[in-house]
Amino acid sequence: MQPDVHLEYLTDSAIINKGYDTNKSYWQFAVPSHTSYQTRYTIRGKPMSMYECFIEDSYQLITHKKFFYETLATERVWKTVYHSKPQIVKDPCLRNVALIMYKDHLYMTQDSMKSINNISIPESYSESQEIVQDALIIKSHIVLLIDGSVYIQHQDGVNISLVQDLPIGQIKAIKGHDWCSIEHDLKASNDMFIAWTDKGALYLYEDGKTDNVTITDSALFPFIDLYSKIDIFQMALNAHPCSLGIALKLTNTSDSNIEIVFMLINLESWSWQVLPFTLTEVNDVEAVHMVFQKTPVTSFLFWTNGSVFYSYKEGRQNGKFTLTKYHNFSNIDTTGIEIQQITISSEGDMLLLTNSNRMFYSTVHSQTMLEIESGELPTDDVALWTDDYVSSQFFTVFLNTDSHTTHFVYKRLIPLRNEVLSSMYPYADSDCPYEHFISNIESGLYEVDMNEEINVWSMLVYPPTTSGSLELEMYRPTLLENYTFVYEQVGEQLNTKNMTIRFAQFSHLNQYKGPSSFYEERLRMMGLVTFEVRPSKTQLNCPLPHHIVSHIFIGCPRKRHIRIYNPNTCQESTVTYTIPSRYYRNDNGSPATKDKVVEYNVKQYGCPFNILNTQSFRPIIHMYDGNTYVKEVDANFAIWEEYGRVDFQYNSTMRSAMCIRKSQSWGLMTSNNLNQSRETIWGPHNYIDCHQDLSAISSTDFNFNQAYEILNRTFNGLMFPSDHDAFYIFNLKILDPNYSFCELRTTFGVNVTGYGGEQDTMPMVIAICAIILSIVILLILTYLHYRKKSIMDMLLRQTVMDVLHQKGHVQKRTQSYTKTKAD
């Protein structure tokens, strides 16, 4: 049974099957290298059963190094403040990359914990302090907090720089993203982290720039009179929505009461919100942590040493998690429990690990944590690891760092589903309010251009004894029109509820005044929409998934472009031709004084069109996403010749186009934008349809017989001269501002033939004259022959008539004589 291998970025034809190795008993496939740091590939077998079970697809991750921190035994390496248990800080985007702080060393893994290495100190770092207080990973650097100052060690491992805009020696802590920011999001960045000081100063670092964030007095107004001291205690940074969570420690010096208040800051609108939830019973305020969940509406967790709290739906739902042992319905006494780590997978599963290696399971939107068997000794120094790109698997990780040169990592897969069902036995099959939650929603990214839509569906299967429903939540819902259709089917044993959602982008750009407002308006319409579909009621034992989160990017799809449809084939070579000076103009519009030699790259621009000079030409435009055909373009577009050729015309006028105002043209646009190139003087940013806007100009102010220089799929075309052959390199740009967010442009060639050239016409004239003379002579001879024959026929006819006449006369006289004799 031969398996198939599929990759995210490759077509199946790019993967080479090298056959089956009978000696080692495995199939071998050759996969081309890719520039991505990580790529998931899927191994699929044929749908055959084995021992009455189907073989499940398996997923693997191909990883490449992101950081080049090679460490030699003699080099200096970073050390950290002492951690008795491993502390893991993941790269928010590349989940196979992480920093590990364990004991007094800083390690890095770039292969999902298959191996770890020390991080060497660059030679350019001249400070004596080598102990790292905290560390995190941003887009292409690691950020180190050393002795109250923030350093950035670059990707090559050689360079390190001090962040000068942050207070030197005063930074208390740093925090990066919990989740990766989608690269399409115009308002979020993966090159971002936050830092704060003991004195309450807050700083936001983004793309090499640092901003000081001031907590406004209006946001703190309810607490100013009640508390004498307000400090920043802990923070968390979220990508979608782009927001910041802050835990404020409020202290009343008169009675030493401490209260923890939580705030949300929307980093897009810079709006502040105080959550209606506070912590008052905090034993060790130095052990508060925060982490955002992957949901479209802001939800995050925060925990102290022994308690976990939640804040869902932008602070509208808050509370404390209940830790329980399900088999006896008893809540767990949290006395003595010290939380070491909470890990959340991209699919919403959540594991809590204590210092004594007790383990608790929960899911997104849940309010209960279930204790499950960890399988680890209480004294082992282990940590949790999740492979989000390989079916959201959880592992326990044990590090052996006794050797100074070689470090070993032991990973053990946690059979999470089995452990959860075992802990809930014998109620594992009865408490879930539904049987199945099925959906065709992809957890990645959808791309929607102007006038496009996507349709997704989700179905909930539940028993008749319960009521089931689905919920939809969105972030930035105003960017898209969404329509929800719910269909319910009732059966004897099962009910189904199907929710179909249609997301559509039908908004059009309003009238604008100048290019700047056009780009502002278009940017306002673009952005990233995050949506989530989930059952309204769920339990920990319900089948996965418990929710589905996906993103829709409204804007120009990454690989969208246009091509000119040309069925012709040709050799990939370079065409060289000469443009006579009388047929083109210089860039400034002045007449050319010398001929120009031009090369046309067939490999770059495609095969040129070969047409006769008697034909009208109108290109057919196709839209593509990568190599996938999307549709034929029906929008208005403009064409200009790359080297300023002017020896072609349009076959339509403003009258035939039925314009009600003067149409835009290259001459008009050039005169209004003298210092700009043709690539920028005319486009969607300043296009005006001549069939609209009656007030712009009176119909008597221009000549309706002027050329109409705008084309589309069904109207207008180009005409070429008949007195010479020519080769043209045309640029084409879509003009309609409400057709696409993309700047759609392409280049193609047209080879016009059909002109025979200037030749000696005398032989042709002689030949024509000879032919005409021959025809005339033939006509004369034919006439004479016909006339002669006609005369002969007339003479013969006359002779016959005369003979007949004479015979008739004799006969008449004979008859007269006979009659007289008889008398």
XYZ file of N, CA and C in Angstrom, residues 179-278:
300
model
N 0.145 34.931 20.887
C -0.188 34.265 19.629
C 0.346 35.086 18.474
N 0.531 34.425 17.358
C 1.097 35.074 16.183
C 0.087 36.018 15.547
N 0.576 37.150 15.142
C -0.240 38.090 14.392
C -0.237 37.691 12.923
N -1.430 37.553 12.342
C -1.524 37.214 10.925
C -0.859 38.311 10.117
N 0.003 37.922 9.180
C 0.798 38.907 8.450
C -0.068 39.859 7.629
N -1.324 39.467 7.333
C -2.205 40.332 6.571
C -2.782 41.468 7.401
N -2.712 41.327 8.738
C -3.319 42.338 9.597
C -2.506 43.621 9.511
N -3.148 44.683 9.038
C -2.455 45.937 8.831
C -2.221 46.695 10.127
N -2.849 46.253 11.216
C -2.782 46.990 12.469
C -2.102 46.206 13.581
N -1.506 45.087 13.249
C -0.804 44.288 14.246
C 0.550 43.894 13.690
N 1.495 43.682 14.593
C 2.857 43.367 14.176
C 3.415 42.275 15.066
N 4.206 41.382 14.467
C 4.889 40.350 15.242
C 6.218 40.849 15.797
N 6.637 42.021 15.362
C 7.876 42.628 15.864
C 7.505 43.609 16.980
N 6.887 43.063 18.038
C 6.322 43.920 19.073
C 6.501 43.275 20.446
N 6.804 44.093 21.447
C 6.773 43.638 22.837
C 6.519 44.841 23.734
N 6.198 44.574 24.976
C 5.936 45.637 25.940
C 6.926 45.515 27.085
N 7.195 46.631 27.727
C 8.110 46.680 28.876
C 7.565 47.691 29.867
N 7.814 47.454 31.131
C 7.364 48.404 32.142
C 8.348 48.460 33.303
N 8.247 49.544 34.081
C 9.160 49.801 35.189
C 8.425 49.688 36.516
N 9.190 49.743 37.588
C 8.593 49.720 38.917
C 7.766 50.967 39.199
N 8.082 52.035 38.514
C 7.385 53.298 38.763
C 6.111 53.447 37.937
N 5.724 52.399 37.209
C 4.467 52.440 36.459
C 4.585 52.948 35.047
N 5.800 53.153 34.550
C 5.966 53.593 33.164
C 5.813 52.391 32.234
N 5.051 52.584 31.166
C 4.747 51.503 30.222
C 5.254 51.892 28.843
N 5.931 50.936 28.174
C 6.515 51.207 26.867
C 6.099 50.118 25.891
N 5.824 50.535 24.659
C 5.448 49.619 23.588
C 6.496 49.701 22.486
N 7.177 48.586 22.246
C 8.190 48.507 21.180
C 7.554 47.849 19.966
N 7.663 48.510 18.810
C 7.074 47.967 17.582
C 7.910 48.375 16.387
N 8.407 47.359 15.668
C 9.159 47.583 14.426
C 10.282 48.595 14.600
N 11.039 48.437 15.677
C 12.195 49.291 15.893
C 11.901 50.627 16.542
N 10.651 50.930 16.853
C 10.293 52.195 17.481
C 9.670 51.926 18.849
N 9.908 52.832 19.767
C 9.398 52.691 21.128
C 8.491 53.866 21.454
N 7.301 53.563 21.964
C 6.351 54.590 22.373
C 6.069 54.451 23.864
N 5.961 55.582 24.517
C 5.599 55.608 25.925
C 4.084 55.647 26.028
N 3.497 54.640 26.666
C 2.048 54.540 26.807
C 1.671 55.061 28.185
N 0.801 56.041 28.203
C 0.370 56.655 29.457
C -1.031 56.185 29.801
N -1.180 55.648 30.981
C -2.509 55.264 31.454
C -3.230 56.531 31.882
N -4.309 56.837 31.199
C -4.994 58.108 31.402
C -5.647 58.180 32.780
N -5.764 59.414 33.276
C -6.428 59.621 34.565
C -7.895 59.237 34.510
N -8.510 59.403 33.311
C -9.917 59.037 33.201
C -10.123 57.546 33.384
N -9.148 56.734 32.931
C -9.265 55.290 33.100
C -9.103 54.900 34.569
N -8.257 55.659 35.300
C -7.994 55.329 36.703
C -8.856 56.135 37.668
N -9.754 56.933 37.139
C -10.535 57.827 37.986
C -11.255 57.119 39.137
N -11.851 55.905 38.913
C -12.559 55.273 40.028
C -11.640 54.877 41.187
N -10.312 54.848 40.960
C -9.416 54.329 41.988
C -8.511 55.397 42.595
N -8.474 56.570 41.990
C -7.514 57.579 42.435
C -7.763 57.984 43.889
N -9.022 58.163 44.234
C -9.337 58.616 45.589
C -9.327 57.483 46.612
N -9.423 56.228 46.162
C -9.523 55.111 47.099
C -8.169 54.505 47.443
N -7.207 54.623 46.540
C -5.918 53.972 46.746
C -4.802 54.992 46.583
N -3.822 54.853 47.437
C -2.724 55.815 47.435
C -1.606 55.433 46.479
N -1.581 54.184 46.012
C -0.502 53.746 45.137
C -1.067 52.808 44.075
N -0.701 53.094 42.844
C -1.160 52.280 41.709
C 0.070 51.850 40.924
N 0.291 50.532 40.830
C 1.467 49.989 40.144
C 1.030 49.023 39.044
N 1.842 48.979 37.962
C 1.662 47.940 36.942
C 2.229 46.646 37.498
N 1.397 45.622 37.465
C 1.797 44.385 38.104
C 2.130 43.272 37.104
N 1.296 43.111 36.093
C 1.529 42.089 35.069
C 0.801 42.509 33.804
N 1.286 41.983 32.671
C 0.681 42.340 31.385
C 0.663 41.129 30.461
N -0.174 41.238 29.427
C -0.206 40.247 28.354
C -0.547 40.977 27.069
N 0.023 40.510 25.955
C -0.139 41.167 24.663
C -0.850 40.218 23.712
N -1.934 40.684 23.133
C -2.735 39.851 22.235
C -2.605 40.355 20.802
N -2.733 39.433 19.842
C -2.603 39.782 18.429
C -3.953 40.075 17.798
N -4.929 39.207 18.010
C -6.263 39.366 17.420
C -7.307 39.081 18.486
N -7.960 40.091 18.985
C -7.809 41.517 18.681
C -6.472 42.063 19.187
N -6.012 43.113 18.546
C -4.742 43.738 18.929
C -4.978 44.539 20.203
N -4.703 43.923 21.330
C -5.038 44.541 22.606
C -3.996 44.193 23.647
N -4.072 44.894 24.733
C -3.130 44.751 25.826
C -3.904 44.579 27.123
N -3.573 43.546 27.883
C -4.184 43.329 29.189
C -3.228 43.735 30.292
N -3.721 44.489 31.248
C -2.882 45.009 32.320
C -3.495 44.634 33.665
N -2.658 44.108 34.541
C -3.057 43.879 35.927
C -2.440 44.984 36.773
N -3.289 45.775 37.400
C -2.840 46.889 38.235
C -2.933 46.497 39.702
N -1.888 46.764 40.447
C -1.890 46.533 41.889
C -2.209 47.846 42.593
N -3.343 47.848 43.278
C -3.793 49.037 43.992
C -3.532 48.832 45.478
N -2.816 49.751 46.080
C -2.426 49.625 47.491
C -2.957 50.811 48.281
N -3.571 50.478 49.410
C -4.018 51.517 50.351
C -3.074 51.496 51.532
N -2.243 52.506 51.626
C -1.192 52.502 52.654
C -1.750 52.593 54.069
N -2.948 53.076 54.222
C -3.500 53.232 55.570
C -3.795 51.886 56.217
N -4.314 50.932 55.449
C -4.623 49.621 56.029
C -3.913 48.488 55.311
N -3.001 48.813 54.384
C -2.188 47.828 53.650
C -3.035 46.856 52.825
N -4.246 47.254 52.479
C -5.066 46.398 51.620
C -4.547 46.444 50.191
N -4.534 45.283 49.559
C -4.070 45.164 48.176
C -5.215 44.636 47.318
N -5.393 45.262 46.179
C -6.437 44.824 45.247
C -5.842 44.806 43.841
N -6.161 43.741 43.092
C -5.702 43.613 41.704
C -6.874 43.956 40.790
N -6.682 44.952 39.942
C -7.698 45.383 38.979
C -7.151 45.132 37.575
N -8.030 44.697 36.684
C -7.607 44.346 35.324
C -8.223 45.313 34.316
N -7.372 45.703 33.372
C -7.792 46.643 32.336
C -7.451 46.078 30.968
N -8.227 46.479 29.976
C -7.961 46.149 28.579
C -7.722 47.425 27.800
N -6.692 47.420 26.979
C -6.401 48.556 26.107
C -6.478 48.070 24.668
N -7.361 48.643 23.880
C -7.429 48.362 22.454
C -6.354 49.175 21.752
N -5.346 48.495 21.192
C -4.196 49.188 20.613
C -4.510 49.808 19.263
N -5.681 49.538 18.712
C -6.081 50.185 17.457
C -6.734 51.530 17.727
N -7.680 51.546 18.667
C -8.395 52.787 18.981
C -7.866 53.472 20.229
N -6.953 52.811 20.956
C -6.416 53.315 22.216
C -7.539 53.645 23.201
N -8.517 52.757 23.235
C -9.595 52.893 24.209
C -9.297 52.010 25.416
N -9.651 52.505 26.595
C -9.344 51.827 27.850
C -10.637 51.282 28.448
N -10.524 50.106 29.039
C -11.694 49.494 29.662
C -11.270 48.806 30.951
N -11.924 49.143 32.042
C -11.680 48.487 33.323
C -12.650 47.318 33.442
N -12.109 46.119 33.637
C -12.966 44.937 33.728
C -13.701 44.918 35.070
N -14.937 44.466 35.049
C -15.714 44.425 36.294
C -15.342 43.224 37.162
N -14.045 43.103 37.441
C -13.588 41.955 38.226
C -12.299 42.345 38.925
N -12.186 42.045 40.198
C -10.985 42.376 40.964
C -10.574 41.181 41.815
